[in-house]
Coordinates of C-alpha atoms in Angstrom, one line a residue:
M154 CA 0.1 0.0 -0.1
K155 CA 1.4 3.3 -1.1
Y156 CA 0.7 7.0 -0.8
C157 CA 0.6 8.1 -4.7
C158 CA 0.6 11.2 -5.5
S159 CA 0.7 14.6 -3.4
R160 CA -3.2 16.0 -3.6
I161 CA -4.0 19.7 -3.5
F162 CA -4.2 21.2 0.4
V163 CA -7.9 23.0 0.3
A164 CA -6.9 25.9 2.0
A165 CA -3.6 26.8 -0.7
F166 CA -5.8 26.1 -3.0
F167 CA -8.9 28.3 -2.5
F168 CA -6.4 30.7 -0.9
L169 CA -4.7 30.9 -4.7
V170 CA -7.8 30.5 -6.1
S171 CA -9.1 34.1 -4.1
L172 CA -6.4 35.7 -5.4
S173 CA -7.0 34.5 -8.4
L174 CA -9.7 35.7 -8.9
Q175 CA -9.1 39.3 -7.7
A176 CA -5.6 39.3 -10.1
Q177 CA -6.8 37.4 -13.4
D178 CA -10.6 38.0 -13.8
S179 CA -10.5 40.4 -16.2
R180 CA -14.5 40.1 -17.2
T181 CA -16.9 43.1 -15.5
F182 CA -20.1 42.2 -14.3
S183 CA -22.5 44.5 -13.0
D184 CA -22.7 42.6 -9.6
S185 CA -19.0 41.2 -9.7
V186 CA -18.5 41.7 -6.3
S187 CA -21.3 39.7 -4.6
Y188 CA -21.0 37.1 -7.8
K189 CA -18.1 36.5 -6.6
E190 CA -18.2 36.4 -3.3
A191 CA -21.4 33.7 -3.3
G192 CA -18.7 31.6 -5.8
L193 CA -16.6 31.8 -3.0
A194 CA -18.7 31.0 -0.3
L195 CA -20.2 27.9 -2.1
H196 CA -17.2 26.9 -3.1
K197 CA -15.9 27.2 1.0
R198 CA -19.5 25.2 1.9
I199 CA -18.0 22.5 -0.8
I200 CA -14.3 21.7 -0.4
Q201 CA -15.5 21.5 4.2
N202 CA -17.3 18.4 2.8
F203 CA -14.3 16.7 1.6
P204 CA -13.9 13.5 2.1
D205 CA -16.1 12.5 4.2
R206 CA -19.1 13.7 2.7
P207 CA -18.5 13.7 -1.3
K208 CA -22.3 12.7 -2.4
L209 CA -22.9 16.6 -1.2
A210 CA -19.8 17.9 -1.9
D211 CA -21.5 16.6 -5.5
S212 CA -24.2 18.4 -5.1
L213 CA -22.8 21.7 -4.4
S214 CA -20.8 21.8 -7.1
W215 CA -23.1 21.1 -10.0
K216 CA -25.6 24.5 -8.1
L217 CA -22.1 26.2 -8.5
Y218 CA -21.3 25.3 -11.5
G219 CA -25.0 26.6 -12.7
M220 CA -24.0 29.8 -11.9
V221 CA -20.6 30.0 -13.8
Q222 CA -21.0 27.4 -16.8
G223 CA -19.7 29.4 -20.0
K224 CA -18.0 32.3 -17.9
R225 CA -14.9 31.5 -18.6
D226 CA -13.4 32.9 -15.5
S227 CA -12.0 31.7 -12.6
L228 CA -14.9 30.4 -10.3
E229 CA -15.9 28.3 -13.6
G230 CA -13.0 26.9 -13.1
L231 CA -13.2 26.0 -9.2
A232 CA -16.3 24.5 -10.2
L233 CA -15.1 22.0 -12.2
Y234 CA -12.1 21.3 -9.9
D235 CA -14.7 20.9 -7.5
L236 CA -17.0 18.1 -9.4
G237 CA -13.8 16.2 -10.1
E238 CA -12.9 16.3 -6.6
A239 CA -16.6 14.8 -5.8
A240 CA -15.9 12.2 -8.2
Y241 CA -12.9 11.5 -6.9
Y242 CA -13.1 11.1 -3.1
S243 CA -16.2 9.1 -4.8
G244 CA -14.6 6.4 -6.5
D245 CA -14.6 7.6 -9.6
Y246 CA -12.1 8.3 -11.5
D247 CA -12.8 8.9 -15.1
K248 CA -15.8 11.3 -14.1
A249 CA -13.0 13.1 -11.9
N250 CA -10.4 12.4 -14.9
T251 CA -12.8 14.0 -16.8
F252 CA -13.5 17.1 -15.1
Y253 CA -9.9 17.6 -13.9
G254 CA -9.0 18.2 -17.9
K255 CA -11.6 20.5 -18.7
S256 CA -10.7 22.7 -15.6
I257 CA -7.6 22.5 -17.0
D258 CA -9.0 24.1 -20.0
V259 CA -10.4 27.1 -18.2
F260 CA -6.8 27.9 -16.6
E261 CA -5.2 27.3 -19.5
F262 CA -7.4 30.3 -21.0
L263 CA -6.7 32.3 -17.7
E264 CA -2.7 31.5 -17.6
N265 CA -3.0 30.8 -13.8
Y266 CA 0.1 28.3 -14.2
V267 CA 0.6 27.9 -10.0
L268 CA -3.1 26.1 -10.0
L269 CA -2.3 24.4 -13.2
I270 CA 0.7 22.3 -11.6
D271 CA -1.8 20.8 -9.2
L272 CA -4.5 19.7 -11.3
Y273 CA -2.0 17.8 -13.9
N274 CA -1.0 16.2 -11.3
N275 CA -4.0 15.1 -9.9
L276 CA -5.1 14.6 -13.5
G277 CA -1.7 12.4 -13.6
L278 CA -3.4 10.8 -10.3
T279 CA -6.9 9.6 -11.7
H280 CA -5.1 8.0 -14.9
Y281 CA -2.7 6.4 -12.4
F282 CA -5.6 4.7 -10.3
K283 CA -6.9 3.2 -13.8
D284 CA -3.3 1.8 -15.0
R285 CA -3.4 3.8 -17.3
Y286 CA 0.6 5.0 -16.6
N287 CA 1.4 6.3 -20.3
E288 CA -1.5 9.6 -19.9
S289 CA -0.5 9.3 -16.0
L290 CA 3.3 9.6 -17.2
N291 CA 2.0 13.2 -20.1
A292 CA 0.5 14.9 -16.9
Y293 CA 3.4 14.6 -14.6
M294 CA 5.2 15.9 -17.6
N295 CA 3.0 18.5 -18.0
S296 CA 3.3 19.5 -14.0
V297 CA 7.4 19.5 -14.5
K298 CA 7.6 21.7 -17.5
L299 CA 5.2 24.1 -15.7
I300 CA 7.2 24.0 -12.2
R301 CA 10.3 24.5 -14.3
E302 CA 9.1 28.2 -15.0
Y303 CA 6.4 28.6 -11.5
G304 CA 7.0 26.8 -9.0
T305 CA 9.5 25.6 -6.1
D306 CA 11.9 22.8 -5.1
L307 CA 8.9 21.6 -3.8
D308 CA 7.2 21.1 -6.6
L309 CA 10.1 20.0 -8.1
A310 CA 10.1 17.3 -5.2
Q311 CA 6.9 16.2 -5.6
G312 CA 6.8 16.0 -9.4
L313 CA 9.6 13.8 -8.7
H314 CA 8.1 11.5 -7.1
N315 CA 5.2 11.3 -8.9
I316 CA 7.6 10.1 -11.9
A317 CA 9.4 8.1 -10.1
L318 CA 5.4 6.4 -9.2
V319 CA 4.9 5.8 -12.4
H320 CA 8.0 4.3 -13.1
D321 CA 7.4 2.0 -10.5
R322 CA 4.4 0.8 -11.2
I323 CA 5.3 -0.1 -15.7
G324 CA 8.7 -2.3 -13.6
N325 CA 11.1 0.6 -14.8
N326 CA 12.9 -0.2 -11.7
K327 CA 16.1 1.6 -12.9
S328 CA 14.5 5.5 -13.6
A329 CA 12.3 4.4 -10.7
E330 CA 15.3 4.0 -8.7
N331 CA 16.7 7.7 -10.0
Y332 CA 14.2 9.7 -9.7
Y333 CA 13.3 8.7 -5.8
E334 CA 16.8 9.3 -4.9
S335 CA 16.6 12.5 -6.4
S336 CA 13.5 13.6 -4.6
L337 CA 14.6 12.4 -1.3
T338 CA 17.8 14.2 -2.1
L339 CA 15.3 17.0 -2.7
F340 CA 13.3 16.4 0.3
Q341 CA 16.0 16.2 2.7
G342 CA 17.3 20.3 2.3
M343 CA 13.5 21.7 3.4
E344 CA 11.2 21.6 5.6
A345 CA 8.3 19.6 4.4
L346 CA 7.8 16.8 6.4
Y347 CA 5.0 15.5 5.7
E348 CA 5.7 15.3 2.0
E349 CA 9.3 13.5 2.7
A350 CA 7.6 10.9 5.1
S351 CA 5.2 9.8 2.1
L352 CA 8.4 9.7 -0.2
C353 CA 10.2 7.7 2.1
N354 CA 6.9 5.7 2.9
D355 CA 6.8 5.1 -1.8
F356 CA 10.5 5.1 -1.5
A357 CA 10.6 1.7 0.7
G358 CA 8.2 0.0 -1.0
F359 CA 9.7 -0.2 -4.1
L360 CA 12.9 -1.1 -2.7
M361 CA 11.1 -3.9 -0.7
G362 CA 9.6 -4.6 -4.5
N363 CA 13.4 -5.2 -5.5
K364 CA 14.1 -7.2 -1.7
E365 CA 16.5 -4.6 -0.3
F366 CA 15.0 -4.9 2.9
T367 CA 17.7 -3.2 5.1
R368 CA 17.4 0.3 3.2
S369 CA 13.5 -0.7 3.1
I370 CA 13.0 -0.9 6.8
K371 CA 15.4 2.2 7.5
L372 CA 12.6 4.6 5.0
Y373 CA 9.8 2.7 6.9
K374 CA 10.5 3.5 10.3
R375 CA 11.9 7.2 9.0
A376 CA 8.3 7.5 7.3
L377 CA 6.5 6.3 10.8
E378 CA 8.0 8.4 13.2
I379 CA 7.3 11.6 10.5
F380 CA 3.7 10.7 10.9
R381 CA 3.1 9.9 14.7
E382 CA 5.4 13.6 14.6
L383 CA 2.7 15.1 13.1
D384 CA 0.0 13.1 14.5
H385 CA -1.9 12.2 11.2
P386 CA -2.9 8.3 12.4
K387 CA -4.0 6.9 9.0
E388 CA -1.1 7.8 7.7
E389 CA 0.9 6.3 10.4
N390 CA -1.1 3.1 10.2
A391 CA -0.8 3.0 6.5
V392 CA 3.0 2.5 7.0
L393 CA 2.8 -0.6 9.9
F394 CA 1.2 -1.9 7.4
N395 CA 3.9 -1.5 5.1
L396 CA 6.1 -2.7 7.5
G397 CA 3.9 -5.7 8.0
S398 CA 4.4 -6.8 4.7
V399 CA 8.4 -6.4 4.2
Y400 CA 8.6 -8.6 7.6
F401 CA 5.6 -10.8 5.3
H402 CA 8.2 -11.0 2.1
Q403 CA 11.3 -11.6 4.4
G404 CA 9.4 -14.7 5.8
R405 CA 9.0 -13.7 9.1
L406 CA 5.7 -14.6 9.2
K407 CA 5.0 -14.2 13.0
K408 CA 6.6 -10.8 13.5
A409 CA 4.2 -9.4 10.2
E410 CA 0.9 -10.8 11.4
P411 CA 0.3 -8.1 14.7
Y412 CA 1.5 -5.4 12.0
F413 CA -1.8 -6.5 9.5
L414 CA -4.2 -7.1 12.3
K415 CA -3.7 -3.6 14.0
T416 CA -3.6 -2.3 11.2
Q417 CA -7.5 -4.2 9.6
S418 CA -8.7 -2.6 12.5
Y419 CA -8.0 0.6 12.3
F420 CA -9.2 0.7 8.8
E421 CA -12.4 -1.1 9.4
Q422 CA -13.1 1.1 11.2
S423 CA -12.7 4.4 9.4
N424 CA -13.9 2.6 6.4
D425 CA -11.1 3.1 4.3
K426 CA -12.0 0.6 0.8
E427 CA -8.9 1.7 -0.8
S428 CA -6.4 0.6 2.7
L429 CA -8.6 -2.5 3.4
L430 CA -8.4 -3.8 -0.2
S431 CA -4.7 -4.5 0.3
V432 CA -4.7 -5.7 3.9
Y433 CA -6.6 -8.0 3.5
S434 CA -4.8 -9.1 -0.3
E435 CA -1.8 -9.3 2.4
L436 CA -3.3 -10.8 5.4
G437 CA -5.3 -13.3 2.6
E438 CA -1.9 -14.8 1.5
L439 CA 0.2 -14.9 5.2
Y440 CA -2.8 -17.2 6.3
F441 CA -2.6 -19.2 2.9
K442 CA 1.6 -19.8 3.8
Q443 CA 0.4 -20.7 7.6
D444 CA -1.8 -23.2 5.3
N445 CA -5.0 -21.5 7.1
G446 CA -6.9 -21.8 4.1
A447 CA -10.1 -21.4 5.8
L448 CA -8.9 -17.8 6.6
A449 CA -7.1 -17.6 3.6
V450 CA -10.3 -17.4 1.2
P451 CA -13.1 -15.6 3.4
L452 CA -10.4 -12.5 2.9
L453 CA -8.7 -13.0 -0.5
N454 CA -13.2 -13.0 -2.1
K455 CA -13.4 -9.7 -0.1
V456 CA -10.2 -8.4 -2.2
E457 CA -12.0 -9.8 -5.9
K458 CA -14.7 -8.1 -4.8
M459 CA -13.8 -4.7 -3.9
S460 CA -10.9 -5.1 -6.6
L461 CA -13.3 -5.7 -9.3
E462 CA -15.6 -2.8 -7.5
M463 CA -13.3 -0.7 -7.5
G464 CA -11.2 -1.5 -11.0
R465 CA -8.1 -2.1 -9.5
T466 CA -7.2 -5.4 -12.3
Y467 CA -3.1 -4.5 -11.1
I468 CA -4.3 -6.5 -7.3
R469 CA -6.9 -8.6 -8.7
H470 CA -4.4 -10.1 -11.5
K471 CA -2.3 -10.9 -8.4
N472 CA -5.2 -11.7 -6.5
I473 CA -6.9 -13.8 -8.0
Y474 CA -4.2 -16.5 -8.7
S475 CA -3.5 -16.4 -4.4
L476 CA -7.8 -16.9 -4.3
Y477 CA -7.5 -20.2 -6.9
S478 CA -4.1 -21.7 -4.5
A479 CA -6.3 -21.3 -1.4
L480 CA -9.3 -23.1 -2.8
K481 CA -7.3 -25.6 -3.8
S482 CA -5.9 -25.8 -0.6
V483 CA -9.0 -26.8 0.9
G484 CA -10.6 -29.1 -1.7
R485 CA -12.8 -26.9 -3.4
Y486 CA -12.0 -27.9 -6.5
P487 CA -15.0 -26.9 -8.7
E488 CA -14.6 -22.9 -7.1
A489 CA -10.6 -23.4 -7.6
I490 CA -11.1 -24.1 -11.6
E491 CA -13.2 -21.2 -12.5
T492 CA -10.5 -19.3 -10.2
L493 CA -8.4 -20.3 -12.7
E494 CA -9.8 -19.9 -15.9
L495 CA -11.0 -16.2 -15.1
Y496 CA -6.6 -15.8 -13.7
H497 CA -5.8 -16.9 -17.6
Q498 CA -8.9 -14.2 -19.0
L499 CA -8.0 -11.7 -17.0
K500 CA -4.4 -12.6 -17.6
D501 CA -4.8 -12.2 -21.6
S502 CA -6.5 -9.1 -21.4
L503 CA -3.4 -7.5 -19.4
A504 CA -1.1 -9.0 -22.1
A505 CA -3.7 -7.5 -24.7
Q506 CA -3.3 -3.7 -23.1
S507 CA 0.3 -4.8 -22.8
A508 CA 0.7 -4.7 -26.9
S509 CA -1.1 -1.4 -27.0
A510 CA 0.8 0.1 -24.3
S511 CA 4.0 -0.7 -26.8
N512 CA 2.8 0.6 -29.6
K513 CA 2.7 4.0 -27.8
R514 CA 6.5 3.1 -26.7
V515 CA 7.7 5.8 -29.0
D516 CA 5.6 8.4 -27.1
I517 CA 6.9 7.5 -23.9
A518 CA 10.5 7.6 -25.5
L519 CA 9.6 11.2 -25.7
E520 CA 8.2 11.7 -22.9
K521 CA 11.1 10.1 -20.8
E522 CA 13.4 12.3 -22.9
L523 CA 11.2 15.5 -21.7
L524 CA 11.3 13.9 -18.4
D525 CA 15.4 13.4 -18.0
Q526 CA 15.7 16.9 -19.2
E527 CA 13.8 18.4 -16.2
L528 CA 15.5 15.2 -13.7
D529 CA 19.3 17.3 -15.0
L530 CA 17.5 21.0 -14.4
F531 CA 16.6 19.8 -11.2
R532 CA 20.4 17.5 -9.8
S533 CA 21.8 21.1 -11.3
K534 CA 19.7 22.6 -8.8
V535 CA 21.2 20.3 -6.0
R536 CA 24.8 20.5 -7.3
E537 CA 24.8 24.5 -6.9
R538 CA 23.0 24.3 -3.6
T539 CA 25.9 21.7 -2.6
L540 CA 28.8 23.4 -3.7
L541 CA 27.2 26.3 -2.2
T542 CA 27.3 24.9 1.0
L543 CA 30.4 23.8 0.6
M544 CA 31.2 27.6 -0.2
V545 CA 29.7 28.8 3.0
A546 CA 31.8 25.8 4.9
L547 CA 35.2 25.8 3.6
I548 CA 34.5 29.7 4.2
V549 CA 33.5 28.8 7.7
L550 CA 36.6 26.6 8.6
L551 CA 39.2 29.2 7.2
L552 CA 37.4 31.6 9.7
L553 CA 37.9 28.7 12.5
A554 CA 41.0 28.1 11.5
G555 CA 42.4 31.8 11.8
A556 CA 40.9 32.2 15.1
V557 CA 42.9 29.5 16.9
I558 CA 45.6 30.3 14.4
Y559 CA 45.7 33.8 15.9
V560 CA 44.2 32.9 19.3
R561 CA 47.4 30.3 19.3
N562 CA 50.0 32.8 18.0
Q563 CA 48.3 35.6 20.8
R564 CA 49.4 32.6 23.7
V565 CA 52.7 31.1 22.2
G566 CA 53.7 35.5 21.8
R567 CA 52.1 36.0 26.0
E568 CA 54.3 33.1 26.5
R569 CA 57.7 34.2 24.9
E570 CA 57.4 37.6 26.4
K571 CA 56.6 36.3 30.2
S572 CA 59.3 33.5 29.6
L573 CA 62.0 36.3 28.3
L574 CA 61.0 38.6 31.1
Q575 CA 61.0 36.1 34.0
N576 CA 64.5 35.2 32.1
R577 CA 65.5 38.9 32.4
M578 CA 63.5 39.3 36.3
L579 CA 66.1 36.6 37.0
R580 CA 69.8 37.7 35.7
M581 CA 68.0 41.3 37.5
Q582 CA 67.4 39.2 40.6
M583 CA 71.4 37.7 40.4
N584 CA 73.0 40.2 39.0
P585 CA 76.9 40.4 38.9
H586 CA 76.4 43.1 41.5
F587 CA 75.1 41.6 43.6
I588 CA 76.5 38.5 43.6
F589 CA 80.1 40.5 43.8
N590 CA 78.9 42.1 46.6
A591 CA 77.7 39.0 48.6
L592 CA 80.7 37.0 48.0
T593 CA 83.0 40.7 48.9
F594 CA 81.1 40.6 52.7
L595 CA 81.6 37.0 52.4
Q596 CA 85.7 37.1 51.8
G597 CA 85.4 39.7 55.2
Y598 CA 84.4 37.4 57.6
L599 CA 86.9 35.2 56.1
L600 CA 89.7 37.6 56.2
D601 CA 88.4 38.6 60.3
G602 CA 88.7 34.8 61.3
K603 CA 84.5 35.2 61.5
T604 CA 84.1 31.6 60.4
E605 CA 80.7 30.9 62.1
E606 CA 79.5 34.1 60.5
A607 CA 80.4 33.1 57.7
E608 CA 79.1 30.1 57.1
A609 CA 75.6 31.2 58.1
Y610 CA 76.0 34.0 55.7
L611 CA 77.0 31.6 53.4
C612 CA 74.2 29.3 54.0
D613 CA 71.8 32.4 53.6
V614 CA 72.6 32.8 50.3
A615 CA 72.7 29.4 49.5
L616 CA 69.0 29.6 50.5
L617 CA 68.2 32.6 49.0
I618 CA 69.7 31.7 45.3
R619 CA 67.7 28.5 45.8
R620 CA 64.8 29.7 46.7
T621 CA 65.6 32.4 43.6
L622 CA 65.6 29.9 40.7
E623 CA 63.1 27.9 42.5
S624 CA 60.7 31.2 41.6
S625 CA 61.7 31.4 38.0
F626 CA 59.9 28.3 37.4
S627 CA 56.3 29.4 39.1
E628 CA 54.5 31.9 36.8
F629 CA 52.4 32.9 40.5
V630 CA 52.8 31.2 44.1
S631 CA 51.3 32.6 47.2
V632 CA 51.4 35.6 49.3
K633 CA 53.0 33.5 52.3
E634 CA 56.1 31.8 49.3
E635 CA 56.8 35.4 48.4
F636 CA 57.0 36.4 52.1
S637 CA 59.5 34.3 52.9
F638 CA 61.3 34.7 49.5
L639 CA 61.8 38.8 51.1
R640 CA 62.2 37.7 54.9
N641 CA 65.5 35.9 53.4
Y642 CA 66.3 38.5 50.8
F643 CA 66.5 40.8 53.5
K644 CA 68.3 38.6 56.4
V645 CA 71.1 38.4 52.9
Q646 CA 71.2 42.7 52.5
C647 CA 70.8 44.2 56.0
R648 CA 73.6 42.0 56.7
R649 CA 75.9 43.7 54.6
F650 CA 74.9 47.1 56.8
D651 CA 75.8 44.7 60.1
D652 CA 72.3 44.9 61.1
K653 CA 71.3 48.5 61.3
I654 CA 68.9 48.3 58.2
D655 CA 64.9 47.6 60.3
Y656 CA 62.4 46.2 57.8
E657 CA 59.1 45.5 58.3
L658 CA 56.6 42.9 55.9
I659 CA 52.9 43.8 56.8
S660 CA 49.6 42.2 54.9
D661 CA 45.6 42.6 55.6
I662 CA 45.6 39.5 55.1
D663 CA 45.5 35.9 56.6
V664 CA 49.3 35.5 54.8
E665 CA 49.5 31.8 56.3
E666 CA 46.0 30.6 54.9
S667 CA 45.8 33.3 52.4
R668 CA 45.0 31.3 48.7
V669 CA 45.9 35.1 47.0
M670 CA 48.7 34.6 44.3
V671 CA 51.5 36.9 43.3
P672 CA 54.3 36.8 40.4
P673 CA 57.1 35.9 42.8
M674 CA 60.0 38.4 43.4
L675 CA 58.5 41.3 41.6
T676 CA 59.3 43.6 44.4
Q677 CA 63.0 42.0 44.7
P678 CA 64.5 44.8 42.0
F679 CA 62.7 48.0 44.0
I680 CA 64.6 46.6 47.7
E681 CA 67.4 46.7 45.7
N682 CA 67.8 49.9 44.7
V683 CA 66.5 50.7 48.3
F684 CA 69.6 49.3 49.4
E685 CA 72.3 50.7 46.7
H686 CA 70.6 54.0 46.2
A687 CA 68.6 55.2 49.1
Q688 CA 71.9 55.7 51.6
L689 CA 69.3 54.5 54.4
Q690 CA 72.9 53.3 56.9
D691 CA 73.2 57.4 57.1
Q692 CA 70.1 57.6 58.0
T693 CA 68.9 57.8 62.0
N694 CA 66.0 55.4 62.4
P695 CA 66.6 53.8 59.0
L696 CA 63.0 51.7 57.8
M697 CA 62.0 50.2 55.0
V698 CA 58.3 48.6 54.9
V699 CA 57.2 45.6 53.0
S700 CA 52.9 46.2 52.7
I701 CA 50.1 44.3 50.4
K702 CA 46.5 45.2 50.4
Q703 CA 43.8 43.0 49.4
L704 CA 40.8 45.4 46.8
D705 CA 37.7 44.5 45.8
R706 CA 39.6 43.3 42.4
A707 CA 43.3 44.0 42.9
L708 CA 46.0 43.1 45.5
E709 CA 47.8 46.6 46.2
V710 CA 51.5 46.2 47.0
T711 CA 53.7 49.2 48.6
V712 CA 57.6 49.4 49.1
E713 CA 58.0 52.8 51.3
D714 CA 61.4 53.5 52.7
N715 CA 63.1 56.6 54.7
G716 CA 66.1 57.2 52.7
V717 CA 67.0 59.9 50.2
G718 CA 64.1 60.0 48.0
I719 CA 64.5 59.5 44.3
N720 CA 65.0 63.3 43.4
T721 CA 67.8 62.9 45.3
C722 CA 68.7 60.5 43.2
K723 CA 68.3 62.3 40.3
L724 CA 70.2 65.2 41.2
S725 CA 73.4 63.1 41.9
G726 CA 72.7 61.3 38.7
Q727 CA 71.8 58.0 39.9
E728 CA 68.1 58.1 37.9
K729 CA 70.7 56.0 34.6
T730 CA 70.7 53.2 37.4
Y731 CA 67.6 53.4 39.2
R732 CA 65.2 53.7 36.3
P733 CA 66.6 50.5 33.3
R734 CA 67.7 47.9 36.5
A735 CA 63.5 48.4 38.8
I736 CA 60.8 50.9 37.2
K737 CA 61.3 49.5 33.2
M738 CA 61.4 46.2 34.2
V739 CA 58.5 46.0 36.1
E740 CA 56.6 48.1 33.7
E741 CA 57.1 45.0 31.3
R742 CA 55.9 42.7 33.5
L743 CA 52.3 44.3 34.8
G744 CA 52.0 45.1 31.2
L745 CA 51.6 41.3 30.2
L746 CA 49.8 41.1 33.6
K747 CA 47.0 43.5 32.3
K748 CA 46.8 41.2 28.5
M749 CA 47.0 38.3 30.6
H750 CA 44.0 39.1 33.2
K751 CA 41.7 41.5 31.1
G752 CA 39.7 43.5 33.6
G753 CA 41.9 43.5 36.6
R754 CA 44.4 46.1 37.5
A755 CA 48.5 46.4 36.6
D756 CA 49.7 50.5 37.3
L757 CA 53.0 51.3 38.1
E758 CA 53.4 54.3 40.7
I759 CA 56.7 55.7 42.3
T760 CA 56.8 59.1 44.8
D761 CA 58.7 61.0 46.3
L762 CA 57.7 61.5 49.6
S763 CA 59.3 64.5 50.0
L764 CA 56.1 66.4 48.4
E765 CA 54.0 65.1 51.6
G766 CA 56.7 66.9 53.5
R767 CA 58.8 64.1 54.6
Q768 CA 61.7 61.8 53.9
G769 CA 62.1 58.9 51.7
T770 CA 60.4 57.1 48.5
R771 CA 57.3 55.3 48.1
V772 CA 56.5 53.0 45.1
R773 CA 52.9 51.3 44.6
F774 CA 51.5 49.3 42.2
W775 CA 48.5 46.9 41.8
L776 CA 48.2 43.6 39.8
P777 CA 45.0 41.6 39.0
L778 CA 43.6 40.1 41.7
I779 CA 44.6 36.2 41.2
I780 CA 42.6 33.5 44.0
Q781 CA 44.4 30.1 43.9
P782 CA 41.6 27.4 43.4
A783 CA 41.0 25.5 46.8
S784 CA 41.6 22.4 45.6
A785 CA 45.3 23.1 43.8
Q786 CA 46.0 24.4 47.7
E787 CA 45.4 20.6 48.8
E788 CA 46.9 19.0 46.4
K789 CA 50.2 21.1 46.7
G790 CA 50.1 20.7 50.3
S791 CA 49.2 16.8 50.4
V792 CA 52.6 17.2 47.9

């Protein structure tokens, strides 16, 4: 059981016809407004009766046609269309075919090509149901021609679907598969879920007929998923029946039977004769294969009666032989012989029709050539769309790659800059001048015979060098570690001045427990400058204070002394040694921190305290507030 050829959506058709009435009718009537309004109102009543009350719809359609007959306007074309729809839903496909053809004549006269696309599809469908495949293919060809100029990609996908169905029915498997594949490719780029599901259903049926059961089941399940999502129980049950058919043709009879019984119940309740015809046929054959002829015969008899009434020659021919086999299996030989004779008569009739169809082979070849042209057009559209998609994807990938490379280069640049600064800071902290002073002071101890003092001083210097080297491998250290380093540094430097210089390390945070992190040894260059240039040893109460204060989003670090002051250094010519060795290096380090921690403060301020009526220099700088995660601190402590 397949979903053949998309039907016109009534609401969309009504809307288009309304536009047609407003835009294309060139005739004038004294009561044109009331005429159109009355006609459209009647048409609206008609479509409300489809598909459940086709007889009432037919009666109203004749009434509308009586109003508009001979006017050659949109309402006349619409009335003929309604008569065709009423006949279609009543199962009279020949009559529907006639009215669709007359409606096409009117709309061709009015040049309403959008409606003609759907009308040709309807005409193709009625021919299809009457096994007139040549005529059906011709109607679909005309539809696709119009789609090429006036339709959409959705129209083209539906047109290709219809063509595939005809080729499928006449056994032209290669062409059918090509059209199915092309239509599916086009649908998958849209959001036309219902149409996509209908195509999946039909394509799966084709694949099942060619014993490609795995692909068939996959497509049926996709169709089932969509119909359930859209809440279409009729279509859902049709696909369930088709899944049962796949299992049946695989020989999995027990798995197929529940699908058939479930859908039989649904279609009997909804009185869907078209679907029941297929259900009875498959279920009858299933019972026959289960050696249950008593159940098979009544169902196959129903199929014979219904297919005869509905003019389904294709189904009837297949069913009659199954009925013959079932009758023979239950010992009803006279009826079996009569059925076999009927089968041969029908077979001869179909052979004659086939011969007649072969006389039209030239027409079919021409139609196929034209349809292949349409398919080539479709494929070119798909290629263009694919190329555009690939170009967009390539551009996006290039942009992403460029962004990744840029970020990586920025990160590598910052790491390189940070590494260079750290090396320079290390060289500055362990500069030759400091090493020379330390060794000279150590030599003094040795010359004076103070071996114990020399040993203690050497231990302090060695510890300082070790901590300096260790810190050079860390981007940040805790406040506790930094204060420990500074105490050791002060101890070494103050020893040179006979411990006459006092120092204080002050913090408003708990140094022992705090998780605040700072760059290592950032204050050391300023402290060294104080020892070298501030002449603290000549002051009455020489003092140096290093303090750390936590703000909302920053850390404030201050190095203050009561020496001669930076202005005095300038006057004495020491600025050239003071600034390059301390200020420039720290400013670069602070600039790097600001890049790495956007939003954080990283500034430097140097003040001569004589401006505040005191003696000395104050260096103050701000760092981004960096907090070490608690887990990292615990891990470090455990190690």
